[in-house]
Coordinates of C-alpha atoms in Angstrom, one line a residue:
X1 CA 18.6 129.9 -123.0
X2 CA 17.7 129.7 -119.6
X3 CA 14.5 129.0 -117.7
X4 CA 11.2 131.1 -117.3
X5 CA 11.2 132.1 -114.2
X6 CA 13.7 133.1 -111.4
X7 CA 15.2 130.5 -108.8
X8 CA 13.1 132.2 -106.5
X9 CA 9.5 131.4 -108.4
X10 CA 10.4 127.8 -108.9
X11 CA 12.0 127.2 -105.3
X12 CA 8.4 128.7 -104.1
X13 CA 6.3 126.1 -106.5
X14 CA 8.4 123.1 -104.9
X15 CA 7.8 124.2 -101.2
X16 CA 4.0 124.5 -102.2
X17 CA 4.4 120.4 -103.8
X18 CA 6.1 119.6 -100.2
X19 CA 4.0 121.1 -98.4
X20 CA 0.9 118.8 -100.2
X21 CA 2.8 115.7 -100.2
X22 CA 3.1 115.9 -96.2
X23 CA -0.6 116.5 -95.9
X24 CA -0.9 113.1 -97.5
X25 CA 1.7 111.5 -96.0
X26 CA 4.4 111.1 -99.5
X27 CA 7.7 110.8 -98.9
X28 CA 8.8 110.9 -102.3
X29 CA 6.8 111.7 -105.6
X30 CA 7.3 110.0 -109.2
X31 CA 5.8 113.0 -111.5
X32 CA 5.4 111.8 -115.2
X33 CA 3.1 114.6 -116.4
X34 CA 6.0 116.6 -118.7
X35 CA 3.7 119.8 -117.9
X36 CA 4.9 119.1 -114.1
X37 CA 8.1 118.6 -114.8
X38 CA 8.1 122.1 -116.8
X39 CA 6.1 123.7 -114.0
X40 CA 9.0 122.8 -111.3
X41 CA 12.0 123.6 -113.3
X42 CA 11.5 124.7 -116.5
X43 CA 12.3 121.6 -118.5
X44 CA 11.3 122.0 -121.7
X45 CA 11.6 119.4 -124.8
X46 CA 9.9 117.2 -127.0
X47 CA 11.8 114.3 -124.8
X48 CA 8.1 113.0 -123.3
X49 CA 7.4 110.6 -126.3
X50 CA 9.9 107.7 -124.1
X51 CA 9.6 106.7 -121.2
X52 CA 11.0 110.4 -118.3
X53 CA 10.2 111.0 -114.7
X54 CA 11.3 113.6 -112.1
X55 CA 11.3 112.8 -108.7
X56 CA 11.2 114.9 -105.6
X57 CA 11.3 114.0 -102.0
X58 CA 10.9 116.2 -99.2
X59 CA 14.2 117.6 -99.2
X60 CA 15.9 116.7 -101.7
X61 CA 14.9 117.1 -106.0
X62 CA 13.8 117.6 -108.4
X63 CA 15.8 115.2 -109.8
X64 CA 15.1 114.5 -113.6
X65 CA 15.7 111.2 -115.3
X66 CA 15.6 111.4 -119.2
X67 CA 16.6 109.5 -122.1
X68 CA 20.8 110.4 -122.3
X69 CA 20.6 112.1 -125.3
X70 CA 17.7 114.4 -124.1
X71 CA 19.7 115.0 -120.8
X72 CA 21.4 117.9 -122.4
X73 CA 18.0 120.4 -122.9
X74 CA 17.8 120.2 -119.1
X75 CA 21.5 122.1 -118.8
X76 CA 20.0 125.2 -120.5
X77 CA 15.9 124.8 -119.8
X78 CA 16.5 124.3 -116.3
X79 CA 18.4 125.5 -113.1
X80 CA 19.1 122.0 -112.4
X81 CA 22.8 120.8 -111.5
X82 CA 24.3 118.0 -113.7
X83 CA 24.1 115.8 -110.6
X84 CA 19.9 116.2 -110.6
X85 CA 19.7 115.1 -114.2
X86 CA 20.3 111.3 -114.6
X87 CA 20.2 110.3 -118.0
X88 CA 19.2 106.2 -119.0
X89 CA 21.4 104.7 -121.5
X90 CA 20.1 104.5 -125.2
X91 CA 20.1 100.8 -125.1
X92 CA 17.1 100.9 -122.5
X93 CA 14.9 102.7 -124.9
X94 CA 11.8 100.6 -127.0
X95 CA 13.6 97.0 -125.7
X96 CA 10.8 94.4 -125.2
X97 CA 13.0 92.8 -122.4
X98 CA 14.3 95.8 -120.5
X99 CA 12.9 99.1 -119.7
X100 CA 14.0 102.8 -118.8
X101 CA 12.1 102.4 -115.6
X102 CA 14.7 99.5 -114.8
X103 CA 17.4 102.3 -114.3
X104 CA 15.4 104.6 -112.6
X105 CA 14.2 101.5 -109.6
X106 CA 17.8 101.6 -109.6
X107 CA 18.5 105.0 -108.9
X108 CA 16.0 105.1 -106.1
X109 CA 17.3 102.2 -104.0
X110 CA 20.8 103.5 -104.3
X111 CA 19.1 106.7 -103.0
X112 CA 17.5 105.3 -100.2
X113 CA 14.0 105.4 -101.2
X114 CA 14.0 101.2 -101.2
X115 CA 10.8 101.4 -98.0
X116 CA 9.8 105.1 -98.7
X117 CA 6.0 105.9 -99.4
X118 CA 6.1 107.1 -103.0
X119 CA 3.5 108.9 -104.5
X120 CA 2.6 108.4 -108.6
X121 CA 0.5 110.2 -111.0
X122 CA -1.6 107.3 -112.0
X123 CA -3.6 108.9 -114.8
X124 CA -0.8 110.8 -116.8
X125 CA -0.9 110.3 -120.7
X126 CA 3.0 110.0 -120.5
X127 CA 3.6 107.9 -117.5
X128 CA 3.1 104.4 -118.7
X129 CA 1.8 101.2 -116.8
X130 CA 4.9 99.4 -118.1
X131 CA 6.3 101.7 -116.3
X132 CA 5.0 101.9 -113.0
X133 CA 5.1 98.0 -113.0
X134 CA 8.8 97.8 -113.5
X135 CA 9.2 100.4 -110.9
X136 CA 6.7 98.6 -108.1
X137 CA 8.9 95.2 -109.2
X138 CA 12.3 97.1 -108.7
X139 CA 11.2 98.6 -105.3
X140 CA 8.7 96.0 -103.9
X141 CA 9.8 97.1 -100.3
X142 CA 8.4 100.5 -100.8
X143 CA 4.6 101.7 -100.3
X144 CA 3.4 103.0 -103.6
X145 CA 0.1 105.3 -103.2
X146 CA -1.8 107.1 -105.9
X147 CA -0.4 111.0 -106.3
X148 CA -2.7 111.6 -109.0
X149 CA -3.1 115.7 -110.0
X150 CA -1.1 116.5 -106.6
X151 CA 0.8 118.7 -108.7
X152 CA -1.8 119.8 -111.0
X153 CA -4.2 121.4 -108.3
X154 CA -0.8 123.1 -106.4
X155 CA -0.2 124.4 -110.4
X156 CA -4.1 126.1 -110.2
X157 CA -3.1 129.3 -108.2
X158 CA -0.9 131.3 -110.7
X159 CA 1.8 133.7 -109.8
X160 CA 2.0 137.5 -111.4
X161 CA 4.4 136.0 -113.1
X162 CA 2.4 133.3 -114.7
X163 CA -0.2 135.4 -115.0
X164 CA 2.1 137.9 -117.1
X165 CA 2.9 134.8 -119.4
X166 CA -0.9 134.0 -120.2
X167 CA -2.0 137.3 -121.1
X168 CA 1.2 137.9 -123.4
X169 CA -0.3 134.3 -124.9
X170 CA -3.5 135.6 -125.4
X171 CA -2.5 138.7 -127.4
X172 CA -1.1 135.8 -130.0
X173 CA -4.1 133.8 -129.4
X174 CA -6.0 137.3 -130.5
X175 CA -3.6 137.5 -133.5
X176 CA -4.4 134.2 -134.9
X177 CA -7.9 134.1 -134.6
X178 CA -8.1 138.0 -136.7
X179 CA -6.2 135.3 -139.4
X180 CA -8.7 132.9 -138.8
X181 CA -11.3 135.9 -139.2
X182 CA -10.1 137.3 -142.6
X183 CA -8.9 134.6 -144.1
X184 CA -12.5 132.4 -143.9
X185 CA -13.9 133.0 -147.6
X186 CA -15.9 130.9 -149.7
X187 CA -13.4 129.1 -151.8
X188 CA -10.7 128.6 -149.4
X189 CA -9.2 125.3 -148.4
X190 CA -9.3 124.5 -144.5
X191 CA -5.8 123.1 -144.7
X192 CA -4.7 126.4 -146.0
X193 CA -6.7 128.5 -143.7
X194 CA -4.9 126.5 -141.0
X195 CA -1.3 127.0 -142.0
X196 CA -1.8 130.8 -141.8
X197 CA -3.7 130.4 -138.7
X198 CA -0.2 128.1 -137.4
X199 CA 2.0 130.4 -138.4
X200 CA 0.6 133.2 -136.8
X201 CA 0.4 131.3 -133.4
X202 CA 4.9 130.8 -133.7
X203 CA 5.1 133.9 -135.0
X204 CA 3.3 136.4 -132.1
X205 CA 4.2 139.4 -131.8
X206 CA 7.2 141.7 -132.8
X207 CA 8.2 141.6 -128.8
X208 CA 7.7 137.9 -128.2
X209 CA 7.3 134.6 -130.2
X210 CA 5.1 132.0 -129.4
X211 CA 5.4 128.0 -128.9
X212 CA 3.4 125.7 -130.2
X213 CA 0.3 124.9 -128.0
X214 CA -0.8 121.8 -126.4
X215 CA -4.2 122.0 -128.8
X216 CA -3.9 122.4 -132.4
X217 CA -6.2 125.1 -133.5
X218 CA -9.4 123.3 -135.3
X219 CA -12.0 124.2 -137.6
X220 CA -15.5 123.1 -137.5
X221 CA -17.1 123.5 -140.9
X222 CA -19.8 122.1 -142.6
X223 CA -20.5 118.4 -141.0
X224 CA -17.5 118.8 -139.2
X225 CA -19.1 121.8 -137.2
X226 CA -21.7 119.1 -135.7
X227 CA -18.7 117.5 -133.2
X228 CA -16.2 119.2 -130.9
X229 CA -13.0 118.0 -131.7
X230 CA -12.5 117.7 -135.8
X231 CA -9.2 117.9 -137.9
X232 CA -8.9 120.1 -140.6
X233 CA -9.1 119.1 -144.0
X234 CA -8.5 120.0 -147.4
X235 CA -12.2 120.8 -148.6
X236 CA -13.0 124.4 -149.4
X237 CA -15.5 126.7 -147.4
X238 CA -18.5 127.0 -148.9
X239 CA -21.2 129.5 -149.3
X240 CA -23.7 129.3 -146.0
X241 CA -21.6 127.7 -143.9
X242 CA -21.3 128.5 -140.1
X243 CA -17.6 127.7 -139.3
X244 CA -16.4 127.5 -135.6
X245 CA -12.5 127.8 -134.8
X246 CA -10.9 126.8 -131.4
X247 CA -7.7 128.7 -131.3
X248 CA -5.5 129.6 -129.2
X249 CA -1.6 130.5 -128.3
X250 CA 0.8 129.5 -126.0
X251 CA 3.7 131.5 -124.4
X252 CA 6.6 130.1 -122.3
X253 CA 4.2 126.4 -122.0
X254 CA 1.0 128.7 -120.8
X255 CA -1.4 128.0 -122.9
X256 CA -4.6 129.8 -123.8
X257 CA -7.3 128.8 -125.5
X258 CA -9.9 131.1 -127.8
X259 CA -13.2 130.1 -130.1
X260 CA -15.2 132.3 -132.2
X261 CA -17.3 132.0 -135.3
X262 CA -17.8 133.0 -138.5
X263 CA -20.7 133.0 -141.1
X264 CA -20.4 132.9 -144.6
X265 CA -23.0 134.4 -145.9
X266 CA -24.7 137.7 -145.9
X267 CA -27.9 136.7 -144.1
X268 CA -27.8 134.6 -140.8
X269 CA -29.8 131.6 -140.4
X270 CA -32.3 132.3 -137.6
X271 CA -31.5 129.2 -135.2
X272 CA -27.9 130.5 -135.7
X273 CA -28.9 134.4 -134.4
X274 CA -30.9 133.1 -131.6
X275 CA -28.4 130.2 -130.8
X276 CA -25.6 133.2 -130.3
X277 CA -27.3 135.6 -128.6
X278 CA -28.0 132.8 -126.2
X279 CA -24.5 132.0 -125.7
X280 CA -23.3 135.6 -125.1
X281 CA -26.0 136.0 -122.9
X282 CA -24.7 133.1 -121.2
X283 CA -20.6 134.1 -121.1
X284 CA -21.7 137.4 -119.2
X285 CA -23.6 135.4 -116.8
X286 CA -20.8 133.0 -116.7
X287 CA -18.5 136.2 -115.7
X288 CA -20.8 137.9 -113.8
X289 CA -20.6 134.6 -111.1
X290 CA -16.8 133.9 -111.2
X291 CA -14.9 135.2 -108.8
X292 CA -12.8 133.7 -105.7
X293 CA -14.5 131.2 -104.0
X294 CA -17.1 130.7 -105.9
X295 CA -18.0 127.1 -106.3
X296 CA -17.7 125.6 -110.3
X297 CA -21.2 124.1 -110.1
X298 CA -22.7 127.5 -109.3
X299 CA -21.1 129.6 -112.3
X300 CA -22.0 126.3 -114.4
X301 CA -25.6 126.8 -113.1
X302 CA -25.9 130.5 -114.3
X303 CA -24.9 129.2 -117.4
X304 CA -27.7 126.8 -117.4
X305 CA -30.4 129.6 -116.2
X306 CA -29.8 131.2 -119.7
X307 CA -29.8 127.8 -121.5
X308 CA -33.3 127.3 -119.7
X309 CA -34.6 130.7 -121.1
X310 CA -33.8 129.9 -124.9
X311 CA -35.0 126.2 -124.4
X312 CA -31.2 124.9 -125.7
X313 CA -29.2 122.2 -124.0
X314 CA -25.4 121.4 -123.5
X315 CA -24.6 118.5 -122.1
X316 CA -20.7 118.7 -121.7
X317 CA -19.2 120.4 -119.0
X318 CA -18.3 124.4 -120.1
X319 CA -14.8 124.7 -118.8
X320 CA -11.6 124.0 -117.3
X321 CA -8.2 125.4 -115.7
X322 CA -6.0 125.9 -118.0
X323 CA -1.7 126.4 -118.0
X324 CA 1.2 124.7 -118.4
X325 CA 0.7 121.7 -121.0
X326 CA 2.1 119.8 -123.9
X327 CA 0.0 118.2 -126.8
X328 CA -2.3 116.5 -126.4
X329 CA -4.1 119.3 -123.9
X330 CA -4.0 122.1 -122.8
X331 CA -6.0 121.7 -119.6
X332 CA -4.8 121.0 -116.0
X333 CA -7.2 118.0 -115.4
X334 CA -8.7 119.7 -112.5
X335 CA -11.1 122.3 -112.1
X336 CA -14.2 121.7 -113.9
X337 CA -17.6 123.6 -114.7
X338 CA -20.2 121.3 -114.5
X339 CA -23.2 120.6 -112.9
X340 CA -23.2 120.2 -108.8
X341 CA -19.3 120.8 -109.3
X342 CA -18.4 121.2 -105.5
X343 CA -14.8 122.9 -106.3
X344 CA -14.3 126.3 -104.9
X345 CA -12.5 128.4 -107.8
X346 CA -9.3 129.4 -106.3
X347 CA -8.2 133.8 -106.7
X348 CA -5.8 133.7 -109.2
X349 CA -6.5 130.7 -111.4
X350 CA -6.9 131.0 -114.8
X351 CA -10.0 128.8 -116.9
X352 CA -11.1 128.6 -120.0
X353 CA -14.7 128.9 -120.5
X354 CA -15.9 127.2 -123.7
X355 CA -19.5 127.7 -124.8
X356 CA -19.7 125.3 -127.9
X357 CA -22.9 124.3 -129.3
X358 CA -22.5 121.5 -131.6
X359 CA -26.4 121.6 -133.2
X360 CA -28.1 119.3 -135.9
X361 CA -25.9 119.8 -138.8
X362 CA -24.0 123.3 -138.0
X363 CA -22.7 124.2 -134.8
X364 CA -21.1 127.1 -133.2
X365 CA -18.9 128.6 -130.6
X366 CA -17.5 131.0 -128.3
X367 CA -15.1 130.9 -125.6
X368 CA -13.0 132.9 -123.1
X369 CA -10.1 132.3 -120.9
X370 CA -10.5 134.2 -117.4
X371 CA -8.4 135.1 -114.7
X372 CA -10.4 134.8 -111.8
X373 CA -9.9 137.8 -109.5
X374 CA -10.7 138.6 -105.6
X375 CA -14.7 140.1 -106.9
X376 CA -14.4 139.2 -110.6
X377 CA -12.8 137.5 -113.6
X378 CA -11.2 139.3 -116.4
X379 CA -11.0 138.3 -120.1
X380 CA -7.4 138.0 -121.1
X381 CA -8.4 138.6 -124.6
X382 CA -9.8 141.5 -126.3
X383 CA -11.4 140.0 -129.5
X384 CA -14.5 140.4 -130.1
X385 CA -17.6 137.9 -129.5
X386 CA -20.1 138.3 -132.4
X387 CA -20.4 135.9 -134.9
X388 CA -18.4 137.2 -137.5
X389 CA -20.5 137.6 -140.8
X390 CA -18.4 137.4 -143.9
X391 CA -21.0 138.6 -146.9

């Protein structure tokens, strides 16, 4: 194994980190997002579920400090040198007097960083406040400011070869959702209908596998279809049921994400036709506004326009930059569509646009992840939008 991307790919992401961390003034910067840690080396295991950090200062780093016996998937993940990858003893890990972040204050004061201003990412999943406590108490000389999503919005502007990575995803994500497609009869269990769906997200392609993504692909069915997020279960479709699935792939970390629906049933409900044709009228004017520079409130508010037409409402927000991520999202907690959204969409991010309409009792969706270009966006898959009638 060996990581992603060239030296010189991941030499250029840390210079772009550096180069934010002056403008606020960080001399050194605790990352515990595991999707930043990836990001600037390539570091890639399921290692995040104790207590890990990588720190970078403005010279020196990444340096990555895991639990010992994960230390070893940096040696082949990463381009890392064994002396940037500092591995805590196992009796530090799950002790209710001790803590990993103990060995890691450690580390920094012999390293010099006992006064520095450190930066944190204060609203990671993985990045505990045990354990910025037991930093802050091993340092207390130090300046600790909040670093929140420093990396994240550096991560927004993608490379070609990032780029290359999230449309060989999306050709999976295109894969599993023509399982999700013929697979959705009447009679079928959800749990079963998921496997297949699973399995064709590891399997991919006969050139190139894919990883497990950050989202598990659900299924909204029946009562289920009413809320965004539900989990599968092991009840059988049934005969009139509008079932929404929010897919996706991932490839290399890059994750993509894809929704569709599907009817069963040979006639459609009329608030279901007029529902979708709403929504497709709204993802072209959705792409029709995204393109470098614009600003994420005004793409929302073309969205809104066509909502206003039909007389339908959406209160959540209708997208996100999307990327590099572990479970338990795929998102990069930064750019959002929503209303009066002042962010300016970078060229060369990628988002996913997702148009779901959860309705009284049956609900619906349709998404699309876009790379946004210099005048336009482009789909990154090629599967169709129509709601899918199975008869």
């Amino acid at each position: 194994m060996a990581p992603a991307f060239s030296k010189a790919e991941y030499n250029n992401r840390i210079d772009r980190v550096r180069v934010a961390m002056q403008t606020r003034d960080i001399e050194v910067l605790v990352i515990g997002d595991p999707s930043n840690m990836n990001w600037l080396t390539g570091f890639d295991s399921w290692s995040f579920y104790t207590p890990q950090m990588m720190v970078l200062d403005l010279v020196n780093g990444p340096f990555l400090m895991t639990r010992l016996m994960d230390a070893k998937a940096a040696s082949f993940t990463t381009y890392l040198p064994d002396s940037q990858i500092i591995g805590y003893p196992e009796h530090m890990v799950q002790q209710p007097d001790m803590h990993p972040s103990d060995h890691v204050a450690g580390w920094l004061r012999d390293a010099g960083y006992g006064t520095a201003t450190i930066g944190y990412e204060s609203d990671s999943y993985y990045f505990s406040p045990r354990s910025l406590h037991v930093l802050q108490a091993g340092l207390p000389d130090a300046k600790w400011v909040d670093a929140d999503l420093l990396v994240n919005w550096v991560r927004a502007i993608k490379s070609d070869a990032e780029l290359a990575f999230m449309y060989q995803a999306a050709q999976i994500a295109d894969i599993a959702m023509q399982v999700a497609w013929d697979g959705a009869k009447v009679g079928v269990r959800q749990c079963d209908l998921m496997a297949d769906i699973t399995a064709a997200q590891i399997k991919g392609t006969a050139e190139f596998g894919g990883d497990m993504p950050a989202l598990h692909p659900l299924i909204l069915a029946g009562e289920a279809a009413t809320a965004a997020h539900p989990m599968w279960t092991d009840a059988k479709l049934e005969a009139g049921q509008t079932i929404a699935f929010e897919l996706g792939a991932c490839r290399k970390r890059y994750n993509v994400g894809l929704a569709r629906t599907v009817h069963l049933g040979a006639v459609k409900p009329a608030a279901l036709i007029d529902t979708a044709k709403a929504v497709e009228d709204g993802m072209d004017a959705v792409m029709s506004s995204l393109r470098a520079d614009a600003v994420a409130g005004d793409v929302h508010a073309a969205w809104q326009n066509v909502l206003d037409r039909y007389g339908l409402e959406k209160k959540s927000r209708i997208g996100y930059s999307i990327g590099v991520a572990y479970a338990p999202d795929w998102g990069e907690h930064t750019i959002s569509f929503r209303p009066a959204e002042p962010t300016i969409v970078p060229e060369n991010a990628v988002v996913h646009i997702i148009l779901g309409m959860w309705m009284d009792g049956w609900g619906m969706e349709l998404s699309e992840t876009l790379h946004v270009r210099e005048k336009d966006c482009v789909r990154l898959s090629a599967f169709p939008q129509h709601v899918h009638v199975v008869s």
